[in-house]
Short mmCIF file of C-alpha atoms and ligand atoms in Angstrom, two decimals:
data_model
loop_
_atom_site.label_atom_id
_atom_site.label_comp_id
_atom_site.label_asym_id
_atom_site.label_seq_id
_atom_site.Cartn_x
_atom_site.Cartn_y
_atom_site.Cartn_z
CA MET E 993 51.37 5.58 -56.52
CA ASP E 994 48.59 7.50 -54.81
CA ALA E 995 47.46 9.73 -57.69
CA ASN E 996 46.02 12.40 -55.42
CA SER E 997 48.92 12.99 -53.13
CA GLY E 998 51.90 11.84 -55.12
CA TYR E 999 52.75 9.47 -52.27
CA ASP E 1000 54.46 6.33 -53.49
CA ARG E 1001 54.01 3.95 -50.59
CA MET E 1002 55.73 1.02 -52.26
CA LYS E 1003 58.80 3.11 -52.98
CA GLU E 1004 59.04 4.21 -49.36
CA LEU E 1005 58.59 0.66 -48.09
CA LYS E 1006 61.33 -0.55 -50.40
CA GLU E 1007 63.70 2.22 -49.39
CA PHE E 1008 63.16 1.42 -45.74
CA ASP E 1009 63.57 -2.30 -46.35
CA GLU E 1010 66.68 -1.89 -48.46
CA SER E 1011 68.28 0.45 -45.94
CA LYS E 1012 68.18 -2.52 -43.49
CA MET E 1013 68.22 0.02 -40.69
CA GLY E 1014 65.00 -1.15 -39.05
CA VAL E 1015 62.92 1.07 -36.79
CA LYS E 1016 65.79 1.11 -34.32
CA GLY E 1017 67.87 2.81 -37.01
CA LEU E 1018 65.09 5.34 -37.68
CA SER E 1019 64.71 5.97 -33.97
CA ASP E 1020 68.47 6.38 -33.45
CA SER E 1021 68.69 8.80 -36.38
CA GLY E 1022 66.72 11.24 -34.24
CA ILE E 1023 63.68 11.61 -36.53
CA THR E 1024 60.81 13.49 -34.93
CA SER E 1025 58.07 12.27 -37.25
CA ILE E 1026 57.57 8.73 -38.45
CA PRO E 1027 57.35 7.70 -42.13
CA ARG E 1028 53.82 7.62 -43.39
CA PHE E 1029 53.65 3.88 -43.96
CA PHE E 1030 53.83 3.40 -40.18
CA VAL E 1031 50.75 5.51 -39.59
CA HIS E 1032 47.69 3.40 -38.80
CA PRO E 1033 44.12 4.27 -39.80
CA PRO E 1034 42.12 6.38 -37.30
CA GLU E 1035 39.87 3.41 -36.33
CA THR E 1036 42.87 1.35 -35.23
CA LEU E 1037 44.40 4.26 -33.37
CA ALA E 1038 41.14 5.05 -31.60
CA ASP E 1039 40.91 1.43 -30.49
CA PHE E 1040 44.50 1.53 -29.26
CA LYS E 1041 43.60 4.42 -26.97
CA LYS E 1042 41.00 2.28 -25.22
CA SER E 1043 42.74 0.34 -22.54
CA SER E 1044 41.13 -0.95 -19.43
CA SER E 1045 41.36 0.96 -16.22
CA THR E 1046 39.50 -1.55 -14.09
CA CYS E 1047 41.41 -4.75 -14.72
CA THR E 1048 44.98 -4.58 -13.63
CA ASN E 1049 46.72 -7.69 -14.82
CA ILE E 1050 46.49 -11.16 -16.26
CA PRO E 1051 46.48 -14.07 -13.75
CA ILE E 1052 49.76 -14.79 -11.98
CA ILE E 1053 50.49 -18.44 -11.25
CA ASP E 1054 53.19 -19.55 -8.83
CA LEU E 1055 54.84 -22.72 -10.09
CA SER E 1056 57.30 -23.15 -7.21
CA SER E 1057 55.53 -26.06 -5.58
CA ILE E 1058 55.24 -27.91 -8.90
CA ILE E 1059 58.93 -27.64 -9.58
CA ASN E 1060 60.08 -28.53 -6.06
CA SER E 1061 57.61 -31.01 -4.66
CA LYS E 1062 55.48 -34.02 -5.39
CA ASP E 1063 52.48 -32.82 -3.38
CA THR E 1064 49.65 -34.07 -5.57
CA ASP E 1065 46.89 -32.06 -3.89
CA HIS E 1066 48.77 -28.91 -4.52
CA ARG E 1067 49.48 -29.94 -8.11
CA LEU E 1068 45.74 -30.32 -8.69
CA LYS E 1069 45.23 -26.76 -7.50
CA ILE E 1070 47.85 -25.47 -9.93
CA VAL E 1071 46.33 -27.53 -12.75
CA GLU E 1072 43.00 -25.84 -11.95
CA GLN E 1073 44.60 -22.38 -12.02
CA VAL E 1074 46.34 -23.03 -15.33
CA LYS E 1075 43.17 -24.49 -16.83
CA GLU E 1076 41.06 -21.57 -15.65
CA ALA E 1077 43.57 -19.03 -16.98
CA ALA E 1078 43.84 -20.81 -20.35
CA LYS E 1079 40.04 -21.01 -20.63
CA THR E 1080 39.16 -17.48 -19.63
CA TRP E 1081 42.23 -15.37 -20.43
CA GLY E 1082 44.32 -17.46 -22.79
CA PHE E 1083 47.22 -15.86 -20.92
CA PHE E 1084 48.95 -16.03 -17.57
CA GLN E 1085 52.16 -14.94 -15.97
CA ALA E 1086 54.25 -17.73 -14.41
CA ILE E 1087 56.42 -16.91 -11.42
CA ASN E 1088 58.87 -19.16 -9.58
CA HIS E 1089 59.18 -21.25 -12.72
CA GLY E 1090 62.63 -22.51 -11.81
CA VAL E 1091 64.71 -20.37 -14.18
CA PRO E 1092 67.15 -18.17 -12.24
CA ILE E 1093 66.58 -14.41 -12.57
CA SER E 1094 70.19 -14.09 -13.73
CA VAL E 1095 69.37 -16.21 -16.81
CA LEU E 1096 66.34 -14.02 -17.61
CA ASP E 1097 68.43 -10.87 -17.24
CA GLU E 1098 71.29 -12.18 -19.36
CA THR E 1099 68.86 -13.13 -22.13
CA ILE E 1100 67.22 -9.70 -22.18
CA HIS E 1101 70.60 -8.05 -22.02
CA ALA E 1102 72.00 -10.07 -24.94
CA ILE E 1103 68.98 -9.42 -27.20
CA LYS E 1104 69.12 -5.74 -26.34
CA ALA E 1105 72.85 -5.73 -27.12
CA PHE E 1106 72.13 -7.21 -30.55
CA HIS E 1107 69.58 -4.50 -31.38
CA ASP E 1108 71.76 -1.74 -29.93
CA GLN E 1109 74.53 -2.42 -32.44
CA PRO E 1110 75.02 -0.01 -35.34
CA HIS E 1111 72.71 -1.02 -38.15
CA GLU E 1112 75.64 -1.71 -40.48
CA VAL E 1113 76.60 -4.56 -38.14
CA LYS E 1114 73.08 -5.99 -37.95
CA ALA E 1115 72.56 -5.60 -41.71
CA LYS E 1116 74.33 -8.84 -42.55
CA PHE E 1117 71.57 -10.76 -40.76
CA TYR E 1118 68.80 -8.73 -42.39
CA LYS E 1119 66.47 -10.77 -44.61
CA ARG E 1120 63.01 -10.54 -46.05
CA GLU E 1121 62.24 -14.12 -47.11
CA ASN E 1122 60.78 -15.96 -44.17
CA GLU E 1123 62.00 -19.49 -44.63
CA ILE E 1124 61.51 -22.33 -42.21
CA GLY E 1125 64.84 -22.80 -40.48
CA GLY E 1126 67.83 -20.56 -39.90
CA VAL E 1127 68.35 -17.10 -38.47
CA MET E 1128 67.03 -13.78 -39.72
CA TYR E 1129 66.88 -10.20 -38.55
CA THR E 1130 64.11 -8.07 -40.00
CA SER E 1131 61.76 -5.23 -39.38
CA ASN E 1132 58.09 -6.21 -39.69
CA ASN E 1133 57.78 -9.78 -40.91
CA ASP E 1134 54.72 -8.73 -42.88
CA LEU E 1135 56.06 -5.37 -44.14
CA TYR E 1136 54.71 -5.74 -47.69
CA ARG E 1137 51.53 -7.59 -46.74
CA ALA E 1138 50.24 -5.54 -43.82
CA LYS E 1139 48.18 -2.40 -44.35
CA SER E 1140 50.43 -0.38 -42.04
CA ALA E 1141 53.82 -1.15 -40.55
CA ALA E 1142 54.51 -1.46 -36.83
CA TRP E 1143 57.28 0.00 -34.68
CA HIS E 1144 59.44 -3.03 -33.97
CA ASP E 1145 62.40 -5.04 -35.29
CA SER E 1146 63.02 -8.73 -34.65
CA LEU E 1147 65.81 -11.26 -34.60
CA GLN E 1148 64.36 -14.68 -35.36
CA ALA E 1149 65.91 -18.14 -35.02
CA TRP E 1150 64.41 -21.58 -35.64
CA MET E 1151 65.63 -23.61 -32.68
CA GLY E 1152 63.99 -26.87 -33.81
CA PRO E 1153 62.97 -29.44 -34.92
CA GLU E 1154 66.20 -29.41 -36.96
CA PRO E 1155 69.00 -28.35 -34.63
CA LEU E 1156 70.07 -24.78 -35.34
CA LYS E 1157 73.60 -24.22 -36.60
CA VAL E 1158 74.76 -22.32 -33.56
CA ALA E 1159 77.42 -20.48 -35.55
CA ASP E 1160 74.58 -18.86 -37.58
CA LEU E 1161 73.50 -16.87 -34.52
CA PRO E 1162 75.01 -13.43 -34.04
CA ARG E 1163 77.95 -13.84 -31.70
CA ILE E 1164 76.76 -11.05 -29.40
CA CYS E 1165 73.78 -13.12 -28.21
CA ARG E 1166 74.74 -16.65 -29.29
CA ASN E 1167 75.30 -18.32 -25.93
CA GLU E 1168 72.37 -16.57 -24.32
CA VAL E 1169 69.94 -17.56 -27.09
CA VAL E 1170 70.98 -21.19 -26.82
CA ALA E 1171 70.71 -21.14 -23.01
CA TRP E 1172 67.36 -19.37 -23.11
CA ASP E 1173 65.92 -21.87 -25.56
CA LYS E 1174 66.85 -24.66 -23.15
CA SER E 1175 65.39 -22.95 -20.06
CA ALA E 1176 62.23 -21.78 -21.79
CA THR E 1177 61.64 -25.24 -23.23
CA GLU E 1178 61.81 -26.70 -19.72
CA VAL E 1179 59.21 -24.21 -18.54
CA ALA E 1180 57.09 -24.98 -21.61
CA GLU E 1181 57.28 -28.68 -20.81
CA THR E 1182 55.99 -28.06 -17.28
CA VAL E 1183 53.22 -25.84 -18.59
CA MET E 1184 52.23 -28.33 -21.30
CA GLU E 1185 51.99 -31.06 -18.64
CA LEU E 1186 49.66 -28.88 -16.59
CA LEU E 1187 47.60 -28.01 -19.67
CA CYS E 1188 47.31 -31.72 -20.54
CA GLU E 1189 46.19 -32.62 -17.04
CA GLY E 1190 43.65 -29.81 -17.22
CA LEU E 1191 42.14 -31.55 -20.25
CA GLY E 1192 42.17 -34.94 -18.54
CA LEU E 1193 45.02 -36.20 -20.74
CA GLU E 1194 48.25 -37.91 -19.70
CA ALA E 1195 50.73 -35.26 -18.57
CA GLY E 1196 53.23 -36.25 -21.26
CA LYS E 1197 50.75 -36.22 -24.17
CA PHE E 1198 51.83 -32.94 -25.78
CA LYS E 1199 55.48 -33.85 -25.55
CA GLU E 1200 54.68 -37.17 -27.21
CA LEU E 1201 52.89 -35.27 -29.97
CA THR E 1202 56.20 -33.36 -30.50
CA PHE E 1203 54.80 -29.99 -29.41
CA LEU E 1204 58.10 -29.08 -27.78
CA ASP E 1205 60.10 -29.60 -30.95
CA ALA E 1206 59.30 -26.92 -33.53
CA ARG E 1207 60.46 -23.80 -31.76
CA VAL E 1208 60.95 -20.33 -33.16
CA LEU E 1209 62.68 -17.82 -30.94
CA VAL E 1210 62.08 -14.15 -31.69
CA GLY E 1211 63.91 -11.34 -29.93
CA HIS E 1212 61.85 -8.19 -30.49
CA CYS E 1213 63.00 -4.64 -30.00
CA TYR E 1214 60.44 -1.83 -29.63
CA PRO E 1215 62.59 1.29 -29.77
CA TYR E 1216 61.49 4.72 -28.69
CA CYS E 1217 58.83 6.03 -31.07
CA PRO E 1218 58.63 9.80 -31.53
CA GLN E 1219 54.91 9.64 -32.45
CA PRO E 1220 53.51 6.74 -30.43
CA ASP E 1221 49.93 7.90 -30.94
CA LEU E 1222 50.14 7.37 -34.70
CA THR E 1223 51.38 3.82 -34.88
CA VAL E 1224 51.54 0.54 -32.96
CA GLY E 1225 54.27 -1.71 -31.58
CA ILE E 1226 52.59 -4.89 -32.86
CA THR E 1227 49.21 -5.07 -34.52
CA SER E 1228 46.53 -7.00 -32.68
CA HIS E 1229 46.82 -10.73 -33.45
CA THR E 1230 46.65 -14.24 -32.06
CA ASP E 1231 49.67 -16.56 -32.08
CA PRO E 1232 49.33 -19.50 -34.46
CA GLY E 1233 51.08 -22.27 -32.51
CA VAL E 1234 50.54 -24.38 -29.40
CA ILE E 1235 51.84 -22.05 -26.71
CA THR E 1236 54.12 -19.03 -26.55
CA VAL E 1237 56.58 -18.25 -23.76
CA LEU E 1238 57.38 -14.55 -23.50
CA LEU E 1239 60.10 -12.86 -21.50
CA GLN E 1240 60.05 -9.06 -21.38
CA ASN E 1241 62.06 -6.27 -19.85
CA HIS E 1242 60.54 -3.66 -17.55
CA VAL E 1243 59.23 -1.34 -20.30
CA PRO E 1244 55.45 -1.89 -20.58
CA GLY E 1245 53.35 -2.05 -23.75
CA LEU E 1246 51.79 -5.50 -24.07
CA GLN E 1247 48.00 -5.61 -23.93
CA VAL E 1248 45.67 -8.59 -23.88
CA LYS E 1249 42.03 -8.61 -24.94
CA HIS E 1250 39.72 -9.77 -22.17
CA GLY E 1251 36.04 -9.62 -23.04
CA ASP E 1252 35.67 -6.22 -24.67
CA GLU E 1253 38.57 -4.69 -22.81
CA TRP E 1254 42.28 -4.36 -23.46
CA VAL E 1255 44.21 -5.16 -20.32
CA ASN E 1256 47.73 -3.86 -19.75
CA VAL E 1257 50.16 -6.61 -18.87
CA LYS E 1258 52.34 -5.21 -16.12
CA PRO E 1259 55.84 -6.64 -16.32
CA VAL E 1260 56.39 -8.69 -13.14
CA PRO E 1261 60.07 -9.06 -12.23
CA GLY E 1262 61.09 -12.67 -12.83
CA GLY E 1263 57.76 -13.47 -14.51
CA LEU E 1264 57.27 -15.32 -17.77
CA ILE E 1265 54.16 -14.80 -19.83
CA ILE E 1266 52.54 -17.88 -21.29
CA ASN E 1267 49.77 -17.79 -23.84
CA ALA E 1268 47.75 -20.27 -25.83
CA GLY E 1269 47.96 -20.20 -29.63
CA ASP E 1270 45.37 -21.01 -32.30
CA PHE E 1271 46.60 -24.56 -32.62
CA LEU E 1272 46.01 -25.24 -28.91
CA GLN E 1273 42.51 -23.80 -29.16
CA ILE E 1274 41.78 -26.12 -32.07
CA ILE E 1275 43.22 -29.35 -30.66
CA SER E 1276 41.60 -28.69 -27.28
CA ASN E 1277 38.31 -28.34 -29.19
CA GLY E 1278 37.85 -24.80 -27.91
CA GLU E 1279 38.58 -25.49 -24.21
CA TYR E 1280 41.67 -23.29 -24.20
CA LYS E 1281 41.51 -19.90 -25.87
CA SER E 1282 43.91 -18.22 -28.25
CA VAL E 1283 43.39 -14.58 -27.38
CA GLN E 1284 44.12 -11.35 -29.24
CA HIS E 1285 47.03 -9.32 -27.99
CA ARG E 1286 48.99 -6.31 -29.19
CA VAL E 1287 51.79 -3.98 -28.19
CA LEU E 1288 51.60 -0.19 -27.97
CA ALA E 1289 54.27 1.85 -29.73
CA ASN E 1290 56.93 2.60 -27.16
CA SER E 1291 56.89 6.16 -25.82
CA SER E 1292 59.75 5.54 -23.39
CA LYS E 1293 63.30 6.51 -24.34
CA GLU E 1294 64.41 3.06 -23.34
CA SER E 1295 63.76 0.23 -25.81
CA ARG E 1296 61.20 -2.38 -24.86
CA ILE E 1297 62.70 -5.84 -25.32
CA SER E 1298 60.73 -9.07 -25.47
CA ILE E 1299 61.89 -12.56 -26.30
CA VAL E 1300 59.22 -14.97 -27.40
CA ILE E 1301 59.47 -18.65 -28.16
CA PHE E 1302 56.65 -20.02 -30.25
CA PHE E 1303 56.02 -23.72 -29.82
CA ASN E 1304 54.57 -24.74 -33.14
CA LEU E 1305 53.08 -27.84 -34.58
CA SER E 1306 55.66 -30.30 -35.73
CA LYS E 1307 55.19 -33.67 -37.39
CA TRP E 1308 52.37 -35.35 -35.57
CA LYS E 1309 50.17 -37.45 -37.78
CA GLU E 1310 51.45 -39.31 -40.80
CA ASP E 1311 48.75 -38.03 -43.12
CA GLY E 1312 49.41 -34.42 -42.14
CA TYR E 1313 45.85 -33.74 -40.96
CA TYR E 1314 45.30 -31.85 -37.74
CA GLY E 1315 42.23 -31.15 -35.67
CA PRO E 1316 40.61 -31.56 -32.25
CA LEU E 1317 42.19 -34.45 -30.31
CA PRO E 1318 39.92 -37.50 -30.63
CA GLU E 1319 40.35 -38.22 -26.88
CA LEU E 1320 38.48 -35.02 -26.09
CA LEU E 1321 35.48 -35.70 -28.32
CA SER E 1322 32.24 -37.41 -27.37
CA PRO E 1323 28.60 -37.31 -28.49
CA GLU E 1324 28.10 -34.55 -25.89
CA LYS E 1325 31.20 -32.74 -27.05
CA PRO E 1326 31.40 -33.06 -30.84
CA ALA E 1327 34.25 -31.45 -32.77
CA ILE E 1328 33.69 -27.74 -33.26
CA TYR E 1329 36.56 -27.51 -35.76
CA ARG E 1330 37.18 -29.52 -38.88
CA ASN E 1331 40.57 -31.05 -39.60
CA PHE E 1332 43.07 -29.05 -41.61
CA THR E 1333 46.41 -29.69 -43.32
CA THR E 1334 49.84 -28.33 -42.51
CA GLN E 1335 49.75 -26.61 -45.86
CA GLU E 1336 46.58 -24.70 -44.94
CA TYR E 1337 48.13 -23.72 -41.64
CA ILE E 1338 51.32 -22.39 -43.18
CA GLU E 1339 49.53 -20.60 -46.00
CA ASN E 1340 47.16 -18.98 -43.58
CA PHE E 1341 50.03 -17.73 -41.49
CA TYR E 1342 52.45 -16.57 -44.15
CA GLY E 1343 49.98 -15.51 -46.78
CA LYS E 1344 48.65 -12.51 -44.88
CA GLY E 1345 49.39 -9.66 -42.55
CA ILE E 1346 49.24 -10.68 -38.91
CA ASP E 1347 46.03 -8.71 -38.48
CA THR E 1348 43.94 -10.92 -40.77
CA LYS E 1349 41.49 -13.59 -39.66
CA SER E 1350 43.01 -16.59 -37.99
CA LEU E 1351 42.72 -20.17 -39.14
CA ILE E 1352 40.33 -20.79 -36.25
CA GLU E 1353 37.58 -18.81 -37.95
CA LYS E 1354 38.10 -20.61 -41.22
CA ILE E 1355 37.80 -24.12 -39.84
CA LYS E 1356 34.97 -23.56 -37.38
CA ILE E 1357 32.11 -25.98 -38.03
CA GLN E 1358 28.95 -23.98 -38.49
CA ASN E 1359 25.71 -25.48 -37.29
C1 OGA G 1085 54.41 -11.88 -30.80
C2 OGA G 1085 53.94 -11.02 -29.71
C3 OGA G 1085 54.42 -9.52 -27.91
C4 OGA G 1085 55.57 -8.81 -27.30
O1 OGA G 1085 55.60 -11.81 -31.15
O2 OGA G 1085 53.60 -12.67 -31.30
O3 OGA G 1085 52.77 -11.01 -29.44
O4 OGA G 1085 55.41 -8.36 -26.18
N1 OGA G 1085 54.83 -10.27 -29.04
O5 OGA G 1085 56.60 -8.68 -27.95
NI1 NI G 1086 51.84 -12.71 -30.29
#
């Protein structure tokens, strides 16, 4: 309890959580002001107002010739583009990736349909404990850990390494989630091959290291926010895993940090956003960058929908230690990160709000 104002934040958080209505429920109820626990401190809000006017978009990479031909010269050019994007932006938008637009549309439509249901229907999927495996619907994964809540709800499903029990998925998006996981994993495989080649590794190295196996699919909904200047859609963060594949509808809001600027990611029809996670930065010994990104609270009446698949670390080494790949190290290029354990990785991710320091900072070797 805040003694000065009589504001009991914990009570309000609990009431919101127990209502299981999510921010979509709040938005649909027609509220005109947001609950106080969503309001971010002035410093954060001031920073959110600073978006770049000069830079227009993250790099766009056309994968058509990779998918359809064996032209090795051209492949080298694409490898260069992917490498450059992963080194300097940590992000790019893939077009002509081989997944039909109809599949992208059906996926977005199905996730939107899930979130558009009355909250009583969604409530039976609502959970707070974030266990590895299974399906959960929640609002703000880090509701009780973060300093301020963000204006989004999410449906999350572990698609691997243990096969998901398909019947656990909400029927309204079941087939689409399964189909999307398959398509997105194919794109991820192509991208991982290009990333490997960019590091001078065998194209199949990441697949061999099981980086395609531990997948978490999250269907986010950013409903209309009546006071978008007081809160955020997602707090600034980096993704913990290897890579993330993100599909979004046409409602903007995603921003990527580039140098000192926040760049708006313009939704490109048919495009898929790919970004490097902390784990990729570490194993690539800093070659590829895991970059901060965030989402603005949605001021449009239409919900913003995004579907992300996080490709996480799975079993890799018997002793459970992870670190820069030995193949990439030499006397000229010594390891800049120490090894870490799976336990450290998981604790760092789940033990904090998403805005806290990433594992990368903790394991950097100081010299
Ligand atoms: C995330 C994320 C961005 C988006 O879930 O990690 O950054 O556009 N999402 O939903
Ligand atoms: Ni993210």
